[in-house]
PDB file of C-alpha atoms in Angstrom:
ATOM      1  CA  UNK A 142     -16.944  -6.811  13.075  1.00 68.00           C
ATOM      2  CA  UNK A 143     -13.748  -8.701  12.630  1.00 84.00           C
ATOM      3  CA  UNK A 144     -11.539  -7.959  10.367  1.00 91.00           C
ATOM      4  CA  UNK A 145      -9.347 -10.628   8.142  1.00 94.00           C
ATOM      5  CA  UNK A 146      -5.949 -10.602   7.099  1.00 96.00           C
ATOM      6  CA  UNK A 147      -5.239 -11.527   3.469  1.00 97.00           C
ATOM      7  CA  UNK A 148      -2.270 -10.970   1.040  1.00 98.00           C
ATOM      8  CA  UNK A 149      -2.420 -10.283  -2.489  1.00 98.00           C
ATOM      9  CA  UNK A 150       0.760 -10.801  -4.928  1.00 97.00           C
ATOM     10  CA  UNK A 151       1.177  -8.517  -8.153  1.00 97.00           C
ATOM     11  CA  UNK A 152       3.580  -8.780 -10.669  1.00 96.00           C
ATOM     12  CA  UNK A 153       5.530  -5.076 -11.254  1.00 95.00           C
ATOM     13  CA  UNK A 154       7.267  -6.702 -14.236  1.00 87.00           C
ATOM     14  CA  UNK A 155      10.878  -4.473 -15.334  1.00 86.00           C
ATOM     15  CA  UNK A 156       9.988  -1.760 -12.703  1.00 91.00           C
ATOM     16  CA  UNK A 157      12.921  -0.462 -11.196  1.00 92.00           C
ATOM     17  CA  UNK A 158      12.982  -1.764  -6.932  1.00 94.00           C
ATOM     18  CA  UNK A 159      13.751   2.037  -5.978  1.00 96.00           C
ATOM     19  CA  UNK A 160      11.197   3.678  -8.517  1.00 96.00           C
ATOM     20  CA  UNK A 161       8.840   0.944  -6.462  1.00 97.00           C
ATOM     21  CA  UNK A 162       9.779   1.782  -3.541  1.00 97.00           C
ATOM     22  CA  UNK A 163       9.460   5.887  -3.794  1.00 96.00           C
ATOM     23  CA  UNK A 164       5.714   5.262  -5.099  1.00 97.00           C
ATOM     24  CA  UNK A 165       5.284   3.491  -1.563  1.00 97.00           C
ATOM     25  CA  UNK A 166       6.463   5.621   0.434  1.00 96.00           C
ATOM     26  CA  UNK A 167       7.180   9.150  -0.585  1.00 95.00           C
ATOM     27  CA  UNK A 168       3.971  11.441   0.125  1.00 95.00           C
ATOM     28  CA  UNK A 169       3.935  12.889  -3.698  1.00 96.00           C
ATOM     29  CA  UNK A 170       4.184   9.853  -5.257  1.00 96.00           C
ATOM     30  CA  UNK A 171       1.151   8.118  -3.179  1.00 97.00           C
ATOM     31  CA  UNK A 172      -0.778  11.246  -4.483  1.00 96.00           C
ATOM     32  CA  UNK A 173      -0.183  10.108  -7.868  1.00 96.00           C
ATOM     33  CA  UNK A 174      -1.852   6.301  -7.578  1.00 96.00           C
ATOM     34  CA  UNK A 175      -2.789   5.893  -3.615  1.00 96.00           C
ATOM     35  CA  UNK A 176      -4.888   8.926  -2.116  1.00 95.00           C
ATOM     36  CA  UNK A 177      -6.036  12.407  -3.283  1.00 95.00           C
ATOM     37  CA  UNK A 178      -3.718  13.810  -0.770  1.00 96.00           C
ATOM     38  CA  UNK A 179      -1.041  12.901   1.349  1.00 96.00           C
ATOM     39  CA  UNK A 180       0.581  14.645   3.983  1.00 96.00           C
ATOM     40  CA  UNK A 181       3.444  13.510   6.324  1.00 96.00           C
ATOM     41  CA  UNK A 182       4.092  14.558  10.364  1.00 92.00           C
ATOM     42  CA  UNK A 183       7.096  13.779  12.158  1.00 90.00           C
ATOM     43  CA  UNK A 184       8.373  11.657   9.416  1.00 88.00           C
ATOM     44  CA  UNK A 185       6.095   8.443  10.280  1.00 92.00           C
ATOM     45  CA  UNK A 186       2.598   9.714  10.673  1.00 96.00           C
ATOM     46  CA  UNK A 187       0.687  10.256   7.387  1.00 96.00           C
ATOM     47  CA  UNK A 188      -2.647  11.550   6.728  1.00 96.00           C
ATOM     48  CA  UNK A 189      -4.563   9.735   3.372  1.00 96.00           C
ATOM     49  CA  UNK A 190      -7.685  11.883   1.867  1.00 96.00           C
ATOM     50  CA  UNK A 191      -9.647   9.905  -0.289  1.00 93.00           C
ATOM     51  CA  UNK A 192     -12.471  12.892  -1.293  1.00 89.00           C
ATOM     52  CA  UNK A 193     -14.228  13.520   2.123  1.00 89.00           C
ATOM     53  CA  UNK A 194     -12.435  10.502   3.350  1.00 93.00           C
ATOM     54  CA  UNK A 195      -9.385  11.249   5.879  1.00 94.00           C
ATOM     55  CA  UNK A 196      -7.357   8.426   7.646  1.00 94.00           C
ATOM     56  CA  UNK A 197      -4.747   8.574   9.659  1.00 95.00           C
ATOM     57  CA  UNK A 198      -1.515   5.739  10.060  1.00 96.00           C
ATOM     58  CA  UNK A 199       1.667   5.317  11.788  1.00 96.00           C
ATOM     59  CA  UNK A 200       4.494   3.935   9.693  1.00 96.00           C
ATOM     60  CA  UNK A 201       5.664   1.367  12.089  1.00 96.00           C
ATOM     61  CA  UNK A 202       7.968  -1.066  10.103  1.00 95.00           C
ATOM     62  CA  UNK A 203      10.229   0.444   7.094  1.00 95.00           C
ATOM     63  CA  UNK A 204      12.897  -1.715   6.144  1.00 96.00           C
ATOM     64  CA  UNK A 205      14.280   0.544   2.880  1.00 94.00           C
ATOM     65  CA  UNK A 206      13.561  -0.701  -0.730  1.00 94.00           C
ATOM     66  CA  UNK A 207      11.812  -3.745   0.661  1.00 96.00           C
ATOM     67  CA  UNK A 208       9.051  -3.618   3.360  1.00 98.00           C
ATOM     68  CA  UNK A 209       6.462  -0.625   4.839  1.00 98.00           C
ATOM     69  CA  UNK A 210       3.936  -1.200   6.749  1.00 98.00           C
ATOM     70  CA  UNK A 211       0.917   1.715   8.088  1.00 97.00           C
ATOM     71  CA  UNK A 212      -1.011   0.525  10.879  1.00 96.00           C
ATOM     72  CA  UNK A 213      -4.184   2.661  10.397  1.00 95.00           C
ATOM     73  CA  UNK A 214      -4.861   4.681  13.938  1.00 94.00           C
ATOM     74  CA  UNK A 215      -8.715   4.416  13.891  1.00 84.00           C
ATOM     75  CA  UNK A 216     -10.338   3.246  16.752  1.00 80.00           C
ATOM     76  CA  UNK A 217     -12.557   0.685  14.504  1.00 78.00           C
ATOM     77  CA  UNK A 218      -9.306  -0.319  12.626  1.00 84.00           C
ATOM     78  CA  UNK A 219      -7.462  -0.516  15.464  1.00 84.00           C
ATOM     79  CA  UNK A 220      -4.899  -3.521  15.278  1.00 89.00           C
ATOM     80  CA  UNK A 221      -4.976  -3.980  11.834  1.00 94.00           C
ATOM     81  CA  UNK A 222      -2.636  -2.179   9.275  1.00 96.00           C
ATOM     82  CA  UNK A 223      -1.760  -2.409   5.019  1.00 97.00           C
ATOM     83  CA  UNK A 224       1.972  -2.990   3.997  1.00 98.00           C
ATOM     84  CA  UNK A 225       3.891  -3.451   0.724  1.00 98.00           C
ATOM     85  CA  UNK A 226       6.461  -5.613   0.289  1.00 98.00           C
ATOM     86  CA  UNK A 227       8.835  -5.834  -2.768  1.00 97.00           C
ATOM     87  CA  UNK A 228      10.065  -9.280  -3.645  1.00 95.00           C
ATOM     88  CA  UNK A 229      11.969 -10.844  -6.302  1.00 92.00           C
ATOM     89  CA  UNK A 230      10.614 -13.724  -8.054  1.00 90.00           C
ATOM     90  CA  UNK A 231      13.015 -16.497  -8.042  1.00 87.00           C
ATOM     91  CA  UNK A 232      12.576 -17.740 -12.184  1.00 87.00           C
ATOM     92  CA  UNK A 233      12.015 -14.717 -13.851  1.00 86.00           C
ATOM     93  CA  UNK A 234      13.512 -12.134 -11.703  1.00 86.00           C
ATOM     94  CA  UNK A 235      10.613  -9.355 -12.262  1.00 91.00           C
ATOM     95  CA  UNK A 236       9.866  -7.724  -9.178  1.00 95.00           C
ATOM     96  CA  UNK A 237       6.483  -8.348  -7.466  1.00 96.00           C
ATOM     97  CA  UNK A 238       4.573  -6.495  -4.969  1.00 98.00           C
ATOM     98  CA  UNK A 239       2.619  -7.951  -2.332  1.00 98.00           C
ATOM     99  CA  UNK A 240      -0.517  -6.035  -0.415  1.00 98.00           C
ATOM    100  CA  UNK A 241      -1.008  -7.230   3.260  1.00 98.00           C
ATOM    101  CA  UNK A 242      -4.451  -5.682   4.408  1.00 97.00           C
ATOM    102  CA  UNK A 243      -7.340  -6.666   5.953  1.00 96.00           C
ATOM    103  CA  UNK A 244     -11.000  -6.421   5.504  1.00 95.00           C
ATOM    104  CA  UNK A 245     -14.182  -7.697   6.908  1.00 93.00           C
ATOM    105  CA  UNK A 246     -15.263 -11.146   5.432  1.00 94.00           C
ATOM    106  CA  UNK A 247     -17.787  -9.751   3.686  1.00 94.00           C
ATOM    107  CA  UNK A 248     -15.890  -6.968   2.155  1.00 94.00           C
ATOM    108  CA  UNK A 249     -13.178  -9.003   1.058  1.00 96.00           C
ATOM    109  CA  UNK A 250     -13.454  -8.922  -2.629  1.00 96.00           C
ATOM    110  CA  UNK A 251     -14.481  -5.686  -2.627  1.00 96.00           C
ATOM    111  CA  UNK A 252     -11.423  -4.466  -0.763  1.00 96.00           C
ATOM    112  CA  UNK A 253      -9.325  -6.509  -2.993  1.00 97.00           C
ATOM    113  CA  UNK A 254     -11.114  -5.460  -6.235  1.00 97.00           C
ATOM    114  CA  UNK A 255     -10.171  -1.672  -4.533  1.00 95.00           C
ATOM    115  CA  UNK A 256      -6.274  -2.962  -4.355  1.00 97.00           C
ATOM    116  CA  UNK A 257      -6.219  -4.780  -7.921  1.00 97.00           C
ATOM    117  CA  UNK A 258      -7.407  -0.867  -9.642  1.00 96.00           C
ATOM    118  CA  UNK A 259      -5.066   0.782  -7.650  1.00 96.00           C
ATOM    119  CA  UNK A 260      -2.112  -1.162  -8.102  1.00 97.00           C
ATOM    120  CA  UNK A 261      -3.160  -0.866 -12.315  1.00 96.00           C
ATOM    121  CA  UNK A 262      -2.769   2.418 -11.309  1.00 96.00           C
ATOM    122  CA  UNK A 263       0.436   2.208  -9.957  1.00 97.00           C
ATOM    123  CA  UNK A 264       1.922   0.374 -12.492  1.00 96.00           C
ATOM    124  CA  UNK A 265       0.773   3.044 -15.013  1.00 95.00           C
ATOM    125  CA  UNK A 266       2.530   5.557 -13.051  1.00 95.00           C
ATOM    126  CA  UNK A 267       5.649   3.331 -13.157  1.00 94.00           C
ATOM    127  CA  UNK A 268       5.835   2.906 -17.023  1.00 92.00           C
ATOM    128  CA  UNK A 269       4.555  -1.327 -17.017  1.00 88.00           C
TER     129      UNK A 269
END
């Protein structure tokens, strides 16, 4: 089946872009809000286990404190990938993250659902 891209915007309110940033990218700190376990090869291939879950991505765009992107290495997923981006928003000046992912039509608000409790998770971790 074909899968969608969509975008989702959360607001990160007074967290700190680098403290962000770490939580996105730095295998221990997914482990606290992203995956059960994390591991890194080579410095750009990472391994997520969810329970009996394990995927496997490339980190193929990293621009530092403000864009990553995994493009999931799955046959069925080939082509399609999740990345963060950290952007400032322009009246208040709180620092929003924004999910790039994709999902099957049907699965949409499911998968989004998915990003909206992890992301609460996430911003627990980060103190907002």
């Amino acid at each position: 089946m074909k899968k969608e891209k969509y975008s989702i915007e959360f607001v990160m309110g007074n967290a700190s872009q680098q403290s962000l940033w770490r939580m996105l990218t730095d295998s221990t700190m997914m482990e606290e809000w992203f995956a059960v376990k994390v591991r890194v090869i080579d410095s750009k291939f990472y391994t997520f286990t969810w329970e009996e879950n394990v995927q496997k991505v490339e980190q193929t765009i990293k621009k530092p404190i403000s864009q990553v992107r995994y493009s999931w290495l799955a046959e069925e997923r080939e082509g399609t990938y999740f990345e963060f981006k950290i952007n400032t928003l322009e009246l208040s000046s709180e620092i929003a993250l924004e999910v790039i992912a994709f999902s099957a039509p049907d699965e949409k608000d499911d998968a989004i659902f998915l990003w909206e409790t992890q992301v609460e998770l996430l911003k627990r971790k980060l103190g907002v």
